[in-house]
Short mmCIF file of C-alpha atoms and ligand atoms in Angstrom, two decimals:
data_model
loop_
_atom_site.label_atom_id
_atom_site.label_comp_id
_atom_site.label_asym_id
_atom_site.label_seq_id
_atom_site.Cartn_x
_atom_site.Cartn_y
_atom_site.Cartn_z
CA MET A 20 133.97 118.67 120.60
CA GLU A 21 132.63 116.44 117.85
CA LYS A 22 130.44 113.78 119.42
CA THR A 23 129.27 110.81 117.42
CA VAL A 24 125.50 110.69 117.53
CA ASN A 25 123.85 107.35 118.11
CA LYS A 26 121.21 106.25 115.65
CA ILE A 27 118.77 105.44 118.43
CA GLU A 28 119.04 106.40 122.07
CA VAL A 29 116.34 105.26 124.48
CA ARG A 30 116.46 106.62 128.04
CA ASP A 31 114.34 105.61 131.01
CA LEU A 32 111.37 104.60 128.89
CA HIS A 33 108.13 103.74 130.67
CA LYS A 34 104.93 102.31 129.27
CA ALA A 35 102.00 100.75 131.09
CA PHE A 36 98.70 99.43 129.75
CA GLY A 37 96.17 100.08 132.45
CA ARG A 38 97.72 98.70 135.60
CA LYS A 39 100.13 96.48 133.71
CA ARG A 40 103.61 97.95 133.56
CA VAL A 41 105.29 96.69 130.44
CA LEU A 42 108.33 98.95 130.10
CA ASN A 43 109.77 100.11 133.37
CA GLY A 44 112.80 102.27 132.63
CA VAL A 45 114.37 100.89 129.47
CA ASN A 46 117.78 102.19 128.41
CA LEU A 47 119.11 101.16 125.03
CA THR A 48 121.33 102.56 122.31
CA VAL A 49 121.86 101.51 118.74
CA GLY A 50 124.92 102.99 117.06
CA LYS A 51 125.31 103.92 113.42
CA LYS A 52 125.44 100.77 111.27
CA GLU A 53 125.21 98.67 114.39
CA SER A 54 123.02 95.57 114.65
CA VAL A 55 121.51 95.22 118.11
CA VAL A 56 119.38 92.28 119.15
CA VAL A 57 117.02 92.47 122.13
CA ILE A 58 116.25 89.08 123.62
CA GLY A 59 113.58 88.28 126.17
CA GLY A 60 110.70 85.96 126.87
CA SER A 61 107.31 86.13 125.23
CA GLY A 62 105.17 89.00 126.48
CA THR A 63 108.06 90.91 128.08
CA GLY A 64 107.37 93.99 125.97
CA LYS A 65 109.85 93.62 123.13
CA SER A 66 107.29 94.54 120.50
CA VAL A 67 106.03 97.44 122.62
CA LEU A 68 109.60 98.75 122.85
CA ILE A 69 110.18 98.90 119.10
CA LYS A 70 106.70 100.27 118.49
CA CYS A 71 107.48 103.12 120.88
CA ILE A 72 110.63 103.87 118.91
CA GLN A 73 108.66 103.94 115.66
CA GLY A 74 105.96 106.19 117.07
CA LEU A 75 103.27 103.51 116.81
CA ILE A 76 102.76 103.54 120.58
CA THR A 77 103.12 106.67 122.70
CA PRO A 78 105.26 105.98 125.79
CA ASP A 79 104.20 107.27 129.21
CA SER A 80 107.53 108.88 129.95
CA GLY A 81 111.19 108.79 129.03
CA SER A 82 113.21 109.86 126.04
CA ILE A 83 113.75 108.42 122.57
CA LYS A 84 116.25 110.15 120.35
CA VAL A 85 116.65 109.28 116.71
CA ASP A 86 119.77 110.78 115.10
CA GLY A 87 120.03 112.83 118.28
CA ILE A 88 116.55 114.32 117.86
CA GLU A 89 113.97 113.82 120.59
CA THR A 90 110.73 112.23 119.40
CA VAL A 91 108.84 111.81 122.68
CA GLY A 92 106.50 114.77 123.00
CA ALA A 93 107.76 116.31 119.76
CA PRO A 94 105.22 117.56 117.18
CA ARG A 95 104.07 114.65 115.01
CA LYS A 96 104.99 116.47 111.80
CA GLU A 97 108.65 116.69 112.77
CA SER A 98 108.98 113.12 114.03
CA GLU A 99 107.26 111.95 110.84
CA LYS A 100 110.46 112.75 108.91
CA LEU A 101 112.47 110.54 111.24
CA TYR A 102 109.92 107.73 111.09
CA ALA A 103 110.11 107.87 107.30
CA THR A 104 113.75 106.73 107.53
CA MET A 105 112.69 103.53 109.28
CA GLY A 106 111.65 100.16 107.91
CA MET A 107 110.03 97.30 109.73
CA LEU A 108 109.62 93.58 109.23
CA PHE A 109 106.58 92.55 111.24
CA GLN A 110 106.28 89.37 113.21
CA GLY A 111 103.40 87.98 111.12
CA GLY A 112 104.50 89.72 107.93
CA ALA A 113 101.60 92.20 108.09
CA LEU A 114 101.40 92.15 104.31
CA PHE A 115 98.40 94.02 102.91
CA ASP A 116 96.13 91.25 101.76
CA SER A 117 94.11 93.52 99.48
CA LEU A 118 97.23 94.17 97.37
CA SER A 119 99.42 91.93 95.24
CA VAL A 120 102.94 90.97 96.29
CA TRP A 121 104.64 93.58 94.14
CA GLU A 122 102.20 96.30 95.25
CA ASN A 123 103.11 95.44 98.83
CA VAL A 124 106.81 95.75 98.12
CA ALA A 125 106.37 98.96 96.15
CA PHE A 126 103.87 100.50 98.58
CA GLY A 127 106.30 102.98 100.15
CA LEU A 128 107.74 103.86 96.76
CA MET A 129 104.35 104.61 95.19
CA GLU A 130 102.43 106.14 98.09
CA ASN A 131 105.27 108.07 99.61
CA GLN A 132 107.96 108.69 97.07
CA LYS A 133 105.32 109.02 94.30
CA MET A 134 107.19 106.71 91.97
CA PRO A 135 105.14 105.91 88.81
CA ARG A 136 103.53 102.46 88.82
CA ARG A 137 105.55 100.88 86.05
CA GLN A 138 108.86 102.00 87.50
CA ALA A 139 107.77 100.95 91.00
CA ARG A 140 106.91 97.51 89.71
CA GLU A 141 110.34 97.10 88.14
CA LYS A 142 111.93 98.19 91.38
CA ALA A 143 109.76 95.79 93.38
CA VAL A 144 110.72 92.85 91.16
CA GLU A 145 114.36 93.77 91.62
CA VAL A 146 114.04 93.87 95.43
CA LEU A 147 112.11 90.60 95.36
CA ARG A 148 115.01 89.04 93.48
CA GLN A 149 117.39 90.24 96.19
CA VAL A 150 115.42 88.28 98.76
CA GLY A 151 115.37 85.20 96.57
CA LEU A 152 111.92 85.46 95.00
CA GLY A 153 111.29 85.26 91.27
CA ALA A 154 109.24 87.65 89.17
CA ASP A 155 106.53 84.98 89.02
CA VAL A 156 105.37 85.73 92.57
CA ALA A 157 104.97 89.45 91.88
CA ASP A 158 101.34 89.23 90.85
CA LEU A 159 100.27 86.69 93.45
CA SER A 160 98.29 87.69 96.50
CA PRO A 161 100.12 87.39 99.86
CA ALA A 162 97.68 84.70 100.99
CA GLU A 163 98.98 82.41 98.27
CA LEU A 164 102.51 82.38 99.73
CA SER A 165 104.09 80.09 102.32
CA GLY A 166 105.21 81.50 105.68
CA GLY A 167 108.84 81.71 104.58
CA MET A 168 107.92 83.48 101.37
CA GLN A 169 105.73 85.95 103.26
CA LYS A 170 108.70 86.76 105.50
CA ARG A 171 110.78 87.42 102.42
CA VAL A 172 108.15 89.70 100.93
CA GLY A 173 107.89 91.50 104.28
CA LEU A 174 111.65 91.93 104.23
CA ALA A 175 111.54 93.21 100.65
CA ARG A 176 108.85 95.73 101.61
CA ALA A 177 110.88 96.86 104.63
CA VAL A 178 114.05 97.52 102.62
CA ALA A 179 112.48 98.81 99.37
CA THR A 180 112.44 102.42 100.56
CA ARG A 181 116.12 102.15 101.55
CA PRO A 182 115.66 102.96 105.26
CA ASP A 183 118.47 104.01 107.62
CA ILE A 184 117.14 101.88 110.45
CA ILE A 185 115.40 98.54 110.10
CA PHE A 186 113.43 96.81 112.83
CA PHE A 187 112.92 93.08 112.81
CA ASP A 188 110.20 91.69 115.04
CA GLU A 189 110.89 88.00 115.63
CA PRO A 190 112.02 87.44 112.04
CA THR A 191 112.59 83.69 112.45
CA THR A 192 109.68 82.75 114.71
CA GLY A 193 107.49 80.09 113.15
CA LEU A 194 110.00 79.07 110.49
CA ASP A 195 111.88 75.80 110.25
CA PRO A 196 115.57 76.04 111.25
CA ILE A 197 116.85 76.04 107.69
CA MET A 198 114.43 78.70 106.50
CA ALA A 199 115.26 80.64 109.67
CA ASP A 200 118.91 80.62 108.72
CA VAL A 201 118.11 81.72 105.19
CA ILE A 202 116.19 84.68 106.63
CA ASN A 203 119.10 85.45 108.97
CA ASP A 204 121.45 85.60 105.99
CA LEU A 205 119.05 87.82 104.08
CA ILE A 206 118.78 90.17 107.05
CA ILE A 207 122.55 90.46 107.42
CA ASP A 208 122.88 90.92 103.69
CA SER A 209 120.22 93.61 103.31
CA VAL A 210 121.32 95.56 106.34
CA LYS A 211 124.92 95.56 105.13
CA LYS A 212 123.95 96.51 101.58
CA LEU A 213 121.97 99.49 102.84
CA GLY A 214 124.56 100.48 105.43
CA ALA A 215 121.65 100.64 107.85
CA SER A 216 121.35 100.20 111.58
CA ALA A 217 119.25 97.28 112.75
CA LEU A 218 117.25 96.55 115.87
CA THR A 219 115.98 93.00 116.09
CA ILE A 220 113.88 91.42 118.79
CA THR A 221 113.77 87.69 119.12
CA HIS A 222 113.84 84.77 121.48
CA ASP A 223 115.68 82.63 118.94
CA MET A 224 119.24 82.48 120.30
CA ALA A 225 120.74 81.00 117.13
CA SER A 226 119.36 83.92 115.17
CA ALA A 227 120.51 86.42 117.81
CA ARG A 228 124.07 85.11 117.75
CA LYS A 229 124.21 85.25 114.02
CA ILE A 230 122.91 88.73 113.32
CA ALA A 231 123.93 90.68 116.43
CA ASP A 232 126.85 93.00 116.94
CA ARG A 233 125.48 93.47 120.41
CA ILE A 234 122.82 91.68 122.45
CA ALA A 235 120.63 93.18 125.18
CA MET A 236 118.25 91.29 127.40
CA LEU A 237 114.85 92.69 128.39
CA TYR A 238 113.41 91.37 131.62
CA GLN A 239 110.64 92.82 133.78
CA GLY A 240 110.55 96.06 131.84
CA LYS A 241 114.27 96.79 131.98
CA ILE A 242 117.39 95.97 130.00
CA ILE A 243 119.19 93.85 132.57
CA TRP A 244 122.23 92.92 130.52
CA ASP A 245 124.00 94.21 127.43
CA GLY A 246 127.11 92.91 125.65
CA THR A 247 128.66 91.27 122.59
CA VAL A 248 128.04 87.68 121.55
CA ALA A 249 131.44 86.70 123.01
CA GLU A 250 130.53 88.36 126.30
CA LEU A 251 127.21 86.54 126.25
CA ASP A 252 128.98 83.21 126.46
CA ARG A 253 131.21 84.35 129.32
CA THR A 254 128.64 86.17 131.46
CA ASP A 255 127.66 84.73 134.82
CA ASN A 256 124.46 86.78 134.98
CA PRO A 257 122.02 84.08 136.12
CA TYR A 258 119.08 85.52 134.15
CA VAL A 259 121.01 85.62 130.91
CA ARG A 260 122.47 82.16 131.52
CA GLN A 261 119.04 80.69 132.12
CA PHE A 262 117.57 82.31 129.00
CA VAL A 263 120.50 81.35 126.76
CA ASN A 264 120.46 77.79 127.99
CA GLY A 265 116.68 77.62 127.77
CA SER A 266 116.32 76.15 131.23
CA ALA A 267 113.10 75.98 133.22
CA SER A 268 114.93 76.29 136.54
CA GLY A 269 116.59 79.54 137.53
CA PRO A 270 115.72 83.05 138.70
CA ILE A 271 113.27 83.68 135.82
CA LYS A 272 109.87 82.42 136.81
CA VAL A 273 107.46 81.77 133.98
CA GLU A 274 103.97 83.00 134.68
CA ILE A 275 101.51 80.38 133.59
CA MET B 5 76.70 104.86 159.51
CA GLN B 6 75.06 102.03 157.67
CA HIS B 7 73.72 104.42 155.10
CA HIS B 8 77.14 105.67 154.23
CA LYS B 9 78.27 102.16 153.55
CA TYR B 10 75.38 101.54 151.18
CA LEU B 11 75.96 104.80 149.43
CA GLU B 12 79.63 104.05 149.10
CA ASN B 13 78.99 100.60 147.67
CA PHE B 14 76.37 102.01 145.38
CA LEU B 15 78.68 104.72 144.05
CA ARG B 16 81.46 102.21 143.65
CA ALA B 17 79.25 99.87 141.68
CA LEU B 18 78.10 102.79 139.57
CA GLY B 19 81.60 104.13 139.24
CA LYS B 20 83.29 101.52 137.11
CA PRO B 21 80.78 101.27 134.28
CA LEU B 22 80.50 105.03 134.38
CA VAL B 23 84.23 105.45 134.01
CA VAL B 24 84.23 102.94 131.16
CA PHE B 25 81.28 104.72 129.52
CA VAL B 26 82.83 108.16 129.81
CA SER B 27 86.19 106.99 128.53
CA ARG B 28 84.47 105.24 125.63
CA ILE B 29 82.66 108.46 124.73
CA GLY B 30 85.96 110.30 124.91
CA GLU B 31 87.64 107.72 122.72
CA LEU B 32 84.85 107.86 120.15
CA SER B 33 84.87 111.66 120.10
CA GLU B 34 88.59 111.65 119.48
CA PHE B 35 88.13 109.12 116.70
CA ILE B 36 85.44 111.24 115.06
CA ALA B 37 87.49 114.42 115.31
CA LYS B 38 90.53 112.70 113.80
CA SER B 39 88.45 111.09 111.05
CA LEU B 40 86.84 114.38 110.05
CA TYR B 41 90.19 116.13 109.99
CA HIS B 42 91.71 113.47 107.75
CA CYS B 43 88.63 113.44 105.51
CA VAL B 44 89.32 117.00 104.41
CA THR B 45 93.13 117.17 104.35
CA PRO B 46 95.27 115.71 101.56
CA PRO B 47 96.54 113.30 100.43
CA PHE B 48 93.28 111.84 99.11
CA TYR B 49 92.93 108.37 97.65
CA PRO B 50 90.37 108.61 94.81
CA LYS B 51 90.93 105.00 93.72
CA LEU B 52 90.16 103.68 97.19
CA LEU B 53 87.09 105.93 97.36
CA LEU B 54 85.86 104.54 94.05
CA ARG B 55 86.35 100.98 95.26
CA GLN B 56 84.38 101.72 98.43
CA ILE B 57 81.60 103.37 96.43
CA ILE B 58 81.29 100.25 94.28
CA ASP B 59 81.47 97.95 97.32
CA ILE B 60 78.87 99.86 99.28
CA GLY B 61 76.63 101.03 96.49
CA PHE B 62 76.57 98.56 93.68
CA TYR B 63 76.54 95.41 95.75
CA SER B 64 73.89 96.77 98.12
CA LEU B 65 71.45 97.52 95.33
CA PRO B 66 69.72 94.10 95.35
CA VAL B 67 68.97 94.10 99.09
CA VAL B 68 67.85 97.71 99.04
CA ALA B 69 65.62 97.02 96.04
CA LEU B 70 64.06 93.95 97.65
CA THR B 71 63.37 95.58 101.00
CA THR B 72 61.94 98.80 99.56
CA ILE B 73 59.71 97.11 96.99
CA PHE B 74 58.06 95.03 99.69
CA ALA B 75 57.86 98.06 101.98
CA GLY B 76 55.95 99.95 99.28
CA MET B 77 53.72 96.96 98.65
CA VAL B 78 52.80 96.42 102.27
CA ILE B 79 52.03 100.08 102.79
CA ALA B 80 49.67 99.98 99.82
CA LEU B 81 47.86 96.99 101.29
CA GLN B 82 47.57 98.55 104.74
CA THR B 83 46.29 101.82 103.37
CA ASN B 84 43.64 99.96 101.40
CA ALA B 85 42.62 98.04 104.52
CA GLY B 86 42.46 101.21 106.61
CA PHE B 87 40.42 103.37 104.25
CA SER B 88 36.97 102.87 102.83
CA SER B 89 37.24 101.55 99.31
CA TYR B 90 36.21 104.92 97.96
CA GLY B 91 38.87 106.89 99.86
CA ALA B 92 41.63 104.36 99.35
CA GLU B 93 42.17 104.95 95.66
CA SER B 94 43.26 108.54 96.13
CA ALA B 95 45.02 107.93 99.45
CA ILE B 96 47.22 104.97 98.53
CA ALA B 97 49.54 106.81 96.17
CA GLU B 98 50.08 109.62 98.62
CA VAL B 99 50.58 107.45 101.67
CA VAL B 100 53.04 105.22 99.82
CA LEU B 101 54.89 108.26 98.51
CA ILE B 102 55.28 109.88 101.91
CA SER B 103 56.07 106.79 103.94
CA VAL B 104 58.55 105.39 101.44
CA THR B 105 60.49 108.56 100.73
CA ARG B 106 60.54 110.00 104.22
CA GLU B 107 60.81 106.91 106.39
CA LEU B 108 60.95 103.47 104.85
CA ALA B 109 63.54 103.82 102.09
CA PRO B 110 66.12 105.53 104.33
CA ALA B 111 65.49 103.23 107.30
CA PHE B 112 65.55 100.00 105.29
CA ALA B 113 68.51 101.04 103.16
CA GLY B 114 70.31 102.16 106.32
CA LEU B 115 69.66 98.93 108.21
CA MET B 116 70.48 96.71 105.25
CA VAL B 117 73.72 98.51 104.49
CA ALA B 118 74.59 98.51 108.21
CA GLY B 119 74.32 94.73 108.21
CA ARG B 120 76.24 94.22 104.99
CA ILE B 121 78.79 97.00 104.96
CA GLY B 122 79.19 97.92 108.61
CA ALA B 123 80.08 94.32 109.35
CA ALA B 124 82.41 94.01 106.39
CA MET B 125 84.24 97.23 107.26
CA ALA B 126 84.68 96.24 110.89
CA ALA B 127 85.92 92.79 109.87
CA GLU B 128 88.35 94.11 107.28
CA ILE B 129 89.81 96.90 109.41
CA GLY B 130 89.75 94.70 112.52
CA THR B 131 91.75 92.03 110.71
CA MET B 132 94.19 94.67 109.53
CA ARG B 133 94.54 95.83 113.11
CA VAL B 134 95.19 92.44 114.71
CA THR B 135 97.55 91.35 111.93
CA GLU B 136 99.48 94.64 112.33
CA GLN B 137 98.67 95.83 108.81
CA ILE B 138 97.57 99.17 110.26
CA ASP B 139 100.94 99.56 111.98
CA ALA B 140 102.55 98.56 108.70
CA LEU B 141 100.75 101.43 106.93
CA SER B 142 102.16 103.87 109.45
CA THR B 143 105.69 102.55 109.07
CA LEU B 144 105.33 103.14 105.34
CA SER B 145 104.49 106.78 106.10
CA THR B 146 100.83 106.35 105.21
CA ASN B 147 98.24 107.66 107.61
CA PRO B 148 95.69 104.89 108.29
CA PHE B 149 92.96 107.47 108.85
CA LYS B 150 93.52 108.92 105.39
CA TYR B 151 94.06 105.57 103.71
CA LEU B 152 91.37 103.47 105.42
CA VAL B 153 88.87 105.63 107.29
CA ALA B 154 88.42 108.68 105.06
CA PRO B 155 87.49 106.80 101.85
CA ARG B 156 84.92 104.73 103.75
CA LEU B 157 83.31 107.74 105.42
CA TRP B 158 83.12 109.66 102.15
CA ALA B 159 81.73 106.65 100.35
CA GLY B 160 79.06 106.15 103.04
CA VAL B 161 77.95 109.78 102.84
CA ILE B 162 77.91 109.79 99.04
CA VAL B 163 76.40 106.38 98.34
CA LEU B 164 73.56 106.07 100.84
CA PRO B 165 71.60 109.03 99.42
CA VAL B 166 71.89 107.52 95.94
CA LEU B 167 70.71 104.15 97.23
CA VAL B 168 67.81 105.83 98.99
CA MET B 169 66.73 107.68 95.84
CA ILE B 170 66.76 104.41 93.95
CA GLY B 171 64.86 102.83 96.86
CA ASP B 172 62.28 105.65 96.63
CA VAL B 173 61.53 104.81 93.01
CA ILE B 174 61.39 101.07 93.66
CA GLY B 175 59.24 101.45 96.77
CA ILE B 176 56.74 103.64 94.95
CA PHE B 177 56.73 101.12 92.13
CA GLY B 178 55.91 98.41 94.70
CA GLY B 179 52.90 100.43 95.85
CA TYR B 180 51.89 100.87 92.24
CA LEU B 181 52.04 97.12 91.60
CA VAL B 182 49.72 96.37 94.51
CA ALA B 183 47.34 99.23 93.75
CA VAL B 184 47.02 98.42 90.07
CA TYR B 185 47.31 94.64 89.83
CA GLN B 186 45.93 93.50 93.18
CA LEU B 187 43.42 96.21 94.03
CA ASP B 188 42.47 97.08 90.45
CA PHE B 189 42.84 100.82 90.84
CA ASN B 190 43.44 103.09 87.90
CA PRO B 191 47.16 103.20 86.96
CA ALA B 192 46.99 106.68 85.44
CA ASN B 193 45.45 108.10 88.61
CA TYR B 194 48.16 106.52 90.73
CA ILE B 195 50.95 108.05 88.69
CA LYS B 196 49.24 111.41 88.49
CA THR B 197 48.70 111.57 92.25
CA THR B 198 52.30 110.55 92.91
CA VAL B 199 53.69 113.25 90.63
CA ASN B 200 51.32 115.93 91.92
CA GLU B 201 51.89 115.19 95.57
CA LEU B 202 55.68 114.79 95.37
CA GLN B 203 57.25 117.55 97.43
CA TRP B 204 60.79 118.69 97.79
CA ILE B 205 60.62 117.98 101.54
CA ASP B 206 59.98 114.26 100.89
CA LEU B 207 63.16 113.81 98.90
CA TYR B 208 65.16 116.11 101.08
CA THR B 209 64.19 114.33 104.31
CA GLY B 210 65.19 110.95 102.89
CA ILE B 211 68.47 112.25 101.53
CA VAL B 212 69.50 114.00 104.76
CA LYS B 213 68.73 110.84 106.68
CA ALA B 214 70.61 108.70 104.20
CA ALA B 215 73.73 110.85 104.38
CA VAL B 216 73.69 110.73 108.17
CA PHE B 217 73.10 106.98 108.19
CA GLY B 218 75.89 106.44 105.67
CA PHE B 219 78.25 108.36 107.93
CA VAL B 220 77.14 106.43 111.02
CA ILE B 221 77.52 103.03 109.34
CA ALA B 222 81.02 103.76 108.04
CA LEU B 223 82.04 105.39 111.31
CA MET B 224 80.90 102.47 113.45
CA GLY B 225 82.50 99.97 111.09
CA CYS B 226 85.82 101.79 111.09
CA TYR B 227 85.81 102.66 114.79
CA ASN B 228 85.03 99.15 116.00
CA GLY B 229 87.45 97.60 113.56
CA TYR B 230 90.17 100.07 114.45
CA ARG B 231 90.06 99.43 118.16
CA SER B 232 89.67 95.65 117.98
CA LYS B 233 92.30 93.52 119.61
CA GLY B 234 93.03 89.93 120.46
CA GLY B 235 92.86 87.95 117.25
CA ALA B 236 89.86 86.41 115.52
CA GLN B 237 87.59 86.67 118.54
CA GLY B 238 88.27 90.39 118.85
CA VAL B 239 87.44 90.88 115.19
CA GLY B 240 84.19 88.96 115.64
CA GLU B 241 83.19 91.18 118.54
CA ALA B 242 84.06 94.28 116.55
CA THR B 243 81.82 93.10 113.73
CA THR B 244 78.87 92.48 116.01
CA ASN B 245 79.36 95.77 117.83
CA ALA B 246 79.53 97.69 114.57
CA VAL B 247 76.23 96.29 113.31
CA VAL B 248 74.36 96.59 116.61
CA ALA B 249 75.63 100.09 117.33
CA SER B 250 74.94 101.46 113.86
CA SER B 251 71.47 99.88 113.71
CA ILE B 252 70.47 101.42 117.04
CA ILE B 253 71.95 104.81 116.18
CA ILE B 254 70.19 104.75 112.80
CA LEU B 255 66.77 104.19 114.39
CA ILE B 256 67.38 106.89 117.01
CA PHE B 257 68.63 109.40 114.45
CA ASN B 258 65.72 108.51 112.17
CA TYR B 259 63.39 109.74 114.87
CA VAL B 260 65.51 112.76 115.74
CA ILE B 261 65.83 113.94 112.14
CA THR B 262 62.12 113.52 111.50
CA GLY B 263 61.52 115.53 114.66
CA LEU B 264 63.90 118.29 113.57
CA ILE B 265 62.43 118.60 110.10
CA PHE B 266 58.71 118.20 110.85
CA THR B 267 58.19 119.71 114.29
CA LYS B 268 56.99 123.26 113.92
N1 ADP C 6 97.95 97.87 122.64
C1 ADP C 6 98.03 97.16 123.78
N2 ADP C 6 97.07 97.26 124.72
C2 ADP C 6 97.16 96.57 125.87
N3 ADP C 6 98.14 95.74 126.19
C3 ADP C 6 99.14 95.58 125.31
C4 ADP C 6 99.14 96.28 124.05
N4 ADP C 6 100.25 95.92 123.37
C5 ADP C 6 100.91 95.05 124.16
N5 ADP C 6 100.26 94.84 125.32
C6 ADP C 6 100.69 93.98 126.42
O1 ADP C 6 102.04 94.24 126.69
C7 ADP C 6 102.74 93.05 126.98
C8 ADP C 6 103.98 92.95 126.11
O2 ADP C 6 103.59 92.69 124.79
P1 ADP C 6 104.63 92.53 123.60
O3 ADP C 6 105.51 93.71 123.52
O4 ADP C 6 103.83 92.22 122.39
O5 ADP C 6 105.46 91.25 124.03
P2 ADP C 6 106.63 90.53 123.25
O6 ADP C 6 107.84 90.69 124.10
O7 ADP C 6 106.23 89.09 123.15
O8 ADP C 6 106.76 91.17 121.92
C9 ADP C 6 101.78 91.91 126.76
O9 ADP C 6 101.37 91.45 128.02
C10 ADP C 6 100.63 92.52 126.02
O10 ADP C 6 99.42 91.94 126.43
MG1 MG C 7 106.18 90.50 120.05
#
């Protein structure tokens, strides 16, 4: 029987820091070429979840399969190949401030794929153009760019190595609504162009609606709801309703 | 009964810092083991190593020169004060030679570089940690230990001995200045004594110390930077910890290495 393998399959994932349980049995799948958005409040463990998937944080227990291959507890060398097919746009950009913009974008190409410098630079300028930046920014340092431009460079760096899976950590947080929408369009565009799967975490509902094929909500260490955007608007799950409506009253209590 | 209670409270009070201490030692040991492994396995980054060598070495030269020249000068003065004026002339050159090469040049260079470079390393790597640049390296299939830690450790081990050798020359020159221009001793005698008395063990002691100090400074800078968390404040703490820890370790190791080399 031919079974279609999910791109990412997370089962019963646990992670605690000291006594603080952050992930408490997360189940989540991302299909091939699917764009999944995980929503949830600040500090609920969204970043921890995607860092576990990328091997940046070692989970306490559970299973994470990438292309059907288990990575939890697997030898680092083998998982390394899977991690190499991933790209990530970090929340704060995480651009290397000791390198120029184009060196940031071309980093994976030069360090990993051993592309010669001149060729890597050409490639970087091309990818920068795809995210709406001119060749004139290529030689600037990341610190000289605005927040929106840094996000674009981060996006360019994430897609330059043509990954199969791209992670977006709060791609629109801290941007004005118009710039946020521009970034949303760029995300949709780049993911589609690459034919990649995408896993985005955000608490920006406008962004979630726009880029998601499917939305999942993380609350108290678990995925408590999972469905399409249309289903999101019809659900009577009180937690989801409260989050979507951005209401202070409801079952979700904010710890102050 | 009562005694048990006291004992229990005592052990409990002792327990937590002890657990923290032991886990910190474990963490540091793991960091060292990982660093050493990645220092000797490819890929290597020669360009980054060169940059570190210039950062550590070239820009530390002025402070090392200033501290060692005054160290040599003060030793010359003290030796003159401590000996009769007849004995001083022959003693100064030798005392300056031995104290500068074996003790003062390595200790001053070590402490100066710890303040300049240990702090800078912790701040740079700490900032990279809290702004997720270290995670970003990993997602671009680049091992942060190979890319960040290994070049700094190599540079520390390579550069400090060179700095110390330069410090040796400058420190001895400082002694010469005081002996010749302030105390009016014969310059030719000073140089002759220095050359005659110079032993392999003087240089070798300073160089071994320097290499160890270079390693300690880079290690503490990288380790504290690497494990920093919580934004700017965390980076500030990492910087302080790196300098304090490496300075203390340098002074302890200075004693230990002298003991190992000179105790018969
Ligand atoms: N490396 C770490 N060490 C200790 N605690 C951590 C670490 N990373 C995250 N946490 C904690 O885990 C919780 C979830 O963090 P995070 O995943 O960043 O939240 P968010 O959903 O906003 O992305 C937070 O309370 C945070 O303090
Ligand atoms: Mg986060």
